mmCIF file of C-alpha atoms in Angstrom:
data_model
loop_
_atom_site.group_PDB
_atom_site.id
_atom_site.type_symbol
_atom_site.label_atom_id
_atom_site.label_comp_id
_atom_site.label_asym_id
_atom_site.label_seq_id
_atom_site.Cartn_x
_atom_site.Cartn_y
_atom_site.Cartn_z
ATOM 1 C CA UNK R 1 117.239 93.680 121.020
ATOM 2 C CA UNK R 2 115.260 96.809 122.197
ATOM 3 C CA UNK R 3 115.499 100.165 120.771
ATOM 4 C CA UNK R 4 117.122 101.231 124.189
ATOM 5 C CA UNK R 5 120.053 98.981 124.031
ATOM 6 C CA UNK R 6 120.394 99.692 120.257
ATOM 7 C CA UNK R 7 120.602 102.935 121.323
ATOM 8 C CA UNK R 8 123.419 102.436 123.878
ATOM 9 C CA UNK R 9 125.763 100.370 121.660
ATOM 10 C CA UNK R 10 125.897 102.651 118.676
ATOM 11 C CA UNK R 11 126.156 105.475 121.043
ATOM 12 C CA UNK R 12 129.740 103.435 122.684
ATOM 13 C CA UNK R 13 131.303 103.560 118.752
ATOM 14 C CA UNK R 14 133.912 105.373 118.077
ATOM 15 C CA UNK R 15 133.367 108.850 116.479
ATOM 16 C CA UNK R 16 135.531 111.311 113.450
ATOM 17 C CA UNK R 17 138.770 111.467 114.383
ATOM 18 C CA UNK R 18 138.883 115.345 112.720
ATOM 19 C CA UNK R 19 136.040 116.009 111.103
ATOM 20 C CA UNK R 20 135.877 117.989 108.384
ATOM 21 C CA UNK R 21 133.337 120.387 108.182
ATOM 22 C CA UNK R 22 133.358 120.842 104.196
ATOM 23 C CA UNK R 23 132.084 117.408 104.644
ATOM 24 C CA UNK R 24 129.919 118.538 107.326
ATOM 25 C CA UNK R 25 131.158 115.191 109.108
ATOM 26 C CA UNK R 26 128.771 115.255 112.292
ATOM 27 C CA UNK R 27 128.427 111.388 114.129
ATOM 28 C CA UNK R 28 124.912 110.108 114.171
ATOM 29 C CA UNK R 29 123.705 110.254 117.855
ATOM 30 C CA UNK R 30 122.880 106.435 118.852
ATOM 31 C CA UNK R 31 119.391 107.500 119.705
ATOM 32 C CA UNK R 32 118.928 109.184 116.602
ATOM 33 C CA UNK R 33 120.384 106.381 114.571
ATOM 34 C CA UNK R 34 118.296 103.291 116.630
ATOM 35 C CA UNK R 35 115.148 106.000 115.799
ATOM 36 C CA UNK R 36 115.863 105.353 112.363
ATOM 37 C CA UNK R 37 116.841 101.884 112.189
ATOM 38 C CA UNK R 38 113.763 100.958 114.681
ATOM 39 C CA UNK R 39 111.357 102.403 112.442
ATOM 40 C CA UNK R 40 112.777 100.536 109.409
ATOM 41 C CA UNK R 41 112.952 97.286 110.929
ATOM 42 C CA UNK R 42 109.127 97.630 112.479
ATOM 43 C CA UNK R 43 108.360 98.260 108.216
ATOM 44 C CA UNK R 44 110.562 94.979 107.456
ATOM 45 C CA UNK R 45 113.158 97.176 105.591
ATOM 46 C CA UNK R 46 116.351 95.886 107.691
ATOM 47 C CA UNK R 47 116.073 92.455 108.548
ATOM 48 C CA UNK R 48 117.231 90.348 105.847
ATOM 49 C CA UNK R 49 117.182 93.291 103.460
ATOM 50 C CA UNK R 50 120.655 94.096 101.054
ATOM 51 C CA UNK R 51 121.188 97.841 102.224
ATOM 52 C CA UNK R 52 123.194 100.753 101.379
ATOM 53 C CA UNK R 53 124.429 103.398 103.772
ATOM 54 C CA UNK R 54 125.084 107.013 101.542
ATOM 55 C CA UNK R 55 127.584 108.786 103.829
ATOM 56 C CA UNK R 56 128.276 105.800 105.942
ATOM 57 C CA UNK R 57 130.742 108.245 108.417
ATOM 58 C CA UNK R 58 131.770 105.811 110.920
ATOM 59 C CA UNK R 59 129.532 103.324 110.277
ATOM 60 C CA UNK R 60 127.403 103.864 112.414
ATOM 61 C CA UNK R 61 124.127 103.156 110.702
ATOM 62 C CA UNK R 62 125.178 99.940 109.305
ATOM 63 C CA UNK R 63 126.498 98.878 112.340
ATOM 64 C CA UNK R 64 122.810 99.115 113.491
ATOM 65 C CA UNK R 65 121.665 97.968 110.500
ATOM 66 C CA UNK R 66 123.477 94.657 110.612
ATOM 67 C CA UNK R 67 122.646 94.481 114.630
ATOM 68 C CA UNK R 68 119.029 94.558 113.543
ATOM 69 C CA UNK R 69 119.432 91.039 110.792
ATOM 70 C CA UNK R 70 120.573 92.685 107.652
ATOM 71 C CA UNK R 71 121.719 90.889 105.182
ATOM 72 C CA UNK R 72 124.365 93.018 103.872
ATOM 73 C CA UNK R 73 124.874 96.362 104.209
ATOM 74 C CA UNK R 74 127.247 98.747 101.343
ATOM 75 C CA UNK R 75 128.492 101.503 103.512
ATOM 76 C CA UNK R 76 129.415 104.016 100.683
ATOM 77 C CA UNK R 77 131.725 106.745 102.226
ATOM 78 C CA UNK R 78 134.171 109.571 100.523
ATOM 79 C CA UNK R 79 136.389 110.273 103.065
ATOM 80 C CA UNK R 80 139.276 107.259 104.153
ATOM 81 C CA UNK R 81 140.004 108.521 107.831
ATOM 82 C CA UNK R 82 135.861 107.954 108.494
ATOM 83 C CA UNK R 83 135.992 104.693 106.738
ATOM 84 C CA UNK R 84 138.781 103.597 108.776
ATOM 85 C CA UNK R 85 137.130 104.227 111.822
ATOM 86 C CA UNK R 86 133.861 102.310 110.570
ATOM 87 C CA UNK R 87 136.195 99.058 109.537
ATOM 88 C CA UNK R 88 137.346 99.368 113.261
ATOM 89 C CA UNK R 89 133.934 99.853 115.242
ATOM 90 C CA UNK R 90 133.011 97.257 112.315
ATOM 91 C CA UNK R 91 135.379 94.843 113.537
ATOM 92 C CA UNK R 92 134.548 95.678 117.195
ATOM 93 C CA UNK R 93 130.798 94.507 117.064
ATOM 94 C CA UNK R 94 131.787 91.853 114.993
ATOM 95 C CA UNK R 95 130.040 92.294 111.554
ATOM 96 C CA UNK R 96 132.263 92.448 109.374
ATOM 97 C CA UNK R 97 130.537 89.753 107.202
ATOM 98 C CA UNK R 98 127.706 91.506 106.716
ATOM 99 C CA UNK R 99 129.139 95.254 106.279
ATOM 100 C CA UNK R 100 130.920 95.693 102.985
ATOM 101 C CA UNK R 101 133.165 98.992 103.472
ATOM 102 C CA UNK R 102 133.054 101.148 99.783
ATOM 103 C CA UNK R 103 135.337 104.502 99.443
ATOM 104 C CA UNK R 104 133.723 105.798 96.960
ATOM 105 C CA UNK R 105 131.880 109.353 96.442
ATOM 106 C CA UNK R 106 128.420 107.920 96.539
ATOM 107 C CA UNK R 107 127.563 109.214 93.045
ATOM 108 C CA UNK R 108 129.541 106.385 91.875
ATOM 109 C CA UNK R 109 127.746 103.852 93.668
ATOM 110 C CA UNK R 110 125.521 101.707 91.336
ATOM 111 C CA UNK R 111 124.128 98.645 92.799
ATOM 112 C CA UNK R 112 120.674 98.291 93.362
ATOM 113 C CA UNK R 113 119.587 97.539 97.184
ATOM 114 C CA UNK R 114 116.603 97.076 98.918
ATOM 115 C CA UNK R 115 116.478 99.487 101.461
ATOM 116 C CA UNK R 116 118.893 103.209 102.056
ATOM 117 C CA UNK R 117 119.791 104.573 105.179
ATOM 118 C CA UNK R 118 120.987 107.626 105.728
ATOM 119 C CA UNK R 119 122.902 110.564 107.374
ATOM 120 C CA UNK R 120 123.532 112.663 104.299
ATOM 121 C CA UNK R 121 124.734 116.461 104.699
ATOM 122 C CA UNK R 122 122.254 119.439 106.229
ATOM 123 C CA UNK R 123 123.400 121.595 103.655
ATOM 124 C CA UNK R 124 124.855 124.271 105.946
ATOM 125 C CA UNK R 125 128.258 124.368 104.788
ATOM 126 C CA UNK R 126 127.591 123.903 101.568
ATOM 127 C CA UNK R 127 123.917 124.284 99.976
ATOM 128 C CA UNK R 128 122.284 121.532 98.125
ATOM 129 C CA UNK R 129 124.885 119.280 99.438
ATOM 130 C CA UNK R 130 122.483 116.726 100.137
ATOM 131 C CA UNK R 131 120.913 116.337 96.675
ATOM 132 C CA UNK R 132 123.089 114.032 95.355
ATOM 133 C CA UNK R 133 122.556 111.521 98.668
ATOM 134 C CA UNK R 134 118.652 112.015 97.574
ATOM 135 C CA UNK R 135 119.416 111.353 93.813
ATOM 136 C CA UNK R 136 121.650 108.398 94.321
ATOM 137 C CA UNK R 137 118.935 106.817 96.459
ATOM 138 C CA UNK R 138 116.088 107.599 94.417
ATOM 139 C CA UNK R 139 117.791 105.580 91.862
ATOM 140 C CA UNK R 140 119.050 102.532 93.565
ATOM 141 C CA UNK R 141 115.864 101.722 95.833
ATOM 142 C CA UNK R 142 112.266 101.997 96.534
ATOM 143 C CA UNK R 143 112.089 102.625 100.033
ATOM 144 C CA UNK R 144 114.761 105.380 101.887
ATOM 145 C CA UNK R 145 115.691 106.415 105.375
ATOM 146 C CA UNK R 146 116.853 109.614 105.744
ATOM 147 C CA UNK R 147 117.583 112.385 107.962
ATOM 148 C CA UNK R 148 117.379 116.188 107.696
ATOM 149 C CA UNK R 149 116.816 119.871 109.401
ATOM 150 C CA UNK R 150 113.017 120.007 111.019
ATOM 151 C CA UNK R 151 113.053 123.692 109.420
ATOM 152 C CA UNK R 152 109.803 124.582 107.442
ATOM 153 C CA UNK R 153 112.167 125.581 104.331
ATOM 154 C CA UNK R 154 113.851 121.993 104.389
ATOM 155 C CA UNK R 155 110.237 120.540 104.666
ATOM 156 C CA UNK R 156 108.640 122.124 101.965
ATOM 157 C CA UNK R 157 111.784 121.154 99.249
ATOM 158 C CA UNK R 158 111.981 117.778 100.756
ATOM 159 C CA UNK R 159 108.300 117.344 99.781
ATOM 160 C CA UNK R 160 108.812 118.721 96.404
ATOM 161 C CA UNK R 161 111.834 116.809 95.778
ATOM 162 C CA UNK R 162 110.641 113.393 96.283
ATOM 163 C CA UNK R 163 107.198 114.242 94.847
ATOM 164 C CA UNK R 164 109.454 115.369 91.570
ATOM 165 C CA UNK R 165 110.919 112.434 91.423
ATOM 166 C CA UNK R 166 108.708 109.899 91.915
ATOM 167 C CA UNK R 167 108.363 109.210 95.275
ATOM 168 C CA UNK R 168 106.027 109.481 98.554
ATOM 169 C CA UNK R 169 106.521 110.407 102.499
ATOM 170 C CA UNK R 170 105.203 107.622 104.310
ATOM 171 C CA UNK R 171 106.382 108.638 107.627
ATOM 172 C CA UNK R 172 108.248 111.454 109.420
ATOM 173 C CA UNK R 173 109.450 111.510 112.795
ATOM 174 C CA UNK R 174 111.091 114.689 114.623
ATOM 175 C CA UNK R 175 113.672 114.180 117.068
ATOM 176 C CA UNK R 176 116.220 115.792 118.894
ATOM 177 C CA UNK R 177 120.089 116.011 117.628
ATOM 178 C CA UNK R 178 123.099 116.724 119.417
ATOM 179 C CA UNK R 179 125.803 118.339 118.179
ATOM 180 C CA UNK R 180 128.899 118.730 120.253
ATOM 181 C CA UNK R 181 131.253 122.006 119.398
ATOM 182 C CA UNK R 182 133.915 120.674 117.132
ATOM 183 C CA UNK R 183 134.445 123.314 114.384
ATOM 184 C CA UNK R 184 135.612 126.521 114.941
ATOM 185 C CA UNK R 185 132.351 128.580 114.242
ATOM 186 C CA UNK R 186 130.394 126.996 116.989
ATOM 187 C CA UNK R 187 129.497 129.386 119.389
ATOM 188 C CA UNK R 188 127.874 126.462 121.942
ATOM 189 C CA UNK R 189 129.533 123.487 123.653
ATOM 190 C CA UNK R 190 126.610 121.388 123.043
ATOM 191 C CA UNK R 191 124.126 122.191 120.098
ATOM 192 C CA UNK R 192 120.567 120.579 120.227
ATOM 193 C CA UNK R 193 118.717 121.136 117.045
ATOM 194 C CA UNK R 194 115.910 119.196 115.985
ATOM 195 C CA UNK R 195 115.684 117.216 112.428
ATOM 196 C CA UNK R 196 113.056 114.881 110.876
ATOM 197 C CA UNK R 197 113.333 111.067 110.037
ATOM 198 C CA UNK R 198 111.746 110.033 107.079
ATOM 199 C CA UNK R 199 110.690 107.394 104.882
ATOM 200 C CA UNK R 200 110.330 107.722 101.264
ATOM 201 C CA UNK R 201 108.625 105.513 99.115
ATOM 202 C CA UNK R 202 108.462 105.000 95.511
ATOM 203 C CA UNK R 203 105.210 106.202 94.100
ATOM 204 C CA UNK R 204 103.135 103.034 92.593
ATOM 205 C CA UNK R 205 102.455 104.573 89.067
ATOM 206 C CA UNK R 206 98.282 105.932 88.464
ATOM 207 C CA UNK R 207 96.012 103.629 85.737
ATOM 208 C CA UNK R 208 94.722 105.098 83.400
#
């Protein structure tokens, strides 16, 4: 499969119902999600990898994910409206023995993985709502996928974050994300804002 047609298919599943923006629910873009998933399978982090998706939404990461030879993919999600959605665009590609659906707040999730992917919150609704996506993955795997603003501020804690807790940047990738209006405090009826793709690595510990 190319990254193209990737691209297409996750970009045909179905999205949130009615999103909530305490949750700051947005839907992965396909091309943003087969960006993602495309550089993690070119590393040999999807194909017959166990992964977990923090945040899972709609599913539309592990969908991917599982598209790309996964083994089995956790897709960890708090809200039950999303996760119904994701059992039925599950269902529609026909994976569902490979995507294991989990409502759970992802704090609670505890089984170790090889590989994360993830959509977690920007933070704009609610600041620092992303840590726990970070701190939950930092814990559970070695290598992460994850997605956030391409703002200077958001760089510079991102690098001290993972630095602080053990972990490298091995790659970064900026790409475009559309956001159509779907709260009431959007002023636009299409938002383009631009956020970074990265892969975190756990830091091989220094001899002495």
């Amino acid at each position: 499969m190319k990254k193209k047609h990737l691209a297409m298919i996750l970009s045909k599943l179905r999205g949130f119902e009615n999103p909530k923006s305490e949750l700051e629910q947005y839907r992965t873009p396909g091309n943003v999600a087969a960006e993602l998933l495309w550089l993690a399978y070119s590393l040999d982090d999807v194909e017959d990898k166990v992964i977990a998706d923090l945040g899972a939404g709609t599913g539309v990461l592990s969908i991917g994910a599982c598209l790309l030879g996964a083994e089995k993919v956790y897709a960890v999600e708090i809200d039950e409206n999303a996760l119904r959605i994701a059992e039925e665009n599950v269902k529609a590609l026909g994976v569902e023995t490979c995507v294991e659906l989990i409502l759970s707040d992802v704090s609670f999730f505890d089984k170790r993985v090889n590989t994360v992917i993830m959509n977690p919150p920007f933070g704009s609704q609610n600041p620092k709502a992303d840590r726990p996506f970070l701190l939950k993955a930092f814990e559970i795997s070695k290598v992460i996928y994850s997605i956030h603003l391409a703002k200077p501020e958001v760089r510079k804690f991102i690098e001290a974050f993972v630095r602080d807790n053990g972990f490298i940047i091995t790659h970064r990738l900026t790409v475009d994300f559309e956001i159509p209006a779907q709260f009431f405090f959007h002023r636009k009826r299409l938002e383009r804002i631009k956020v970074d793709i990265y892969r975190f690595e756990r830091a091989q510990p220094t001899e002495r």
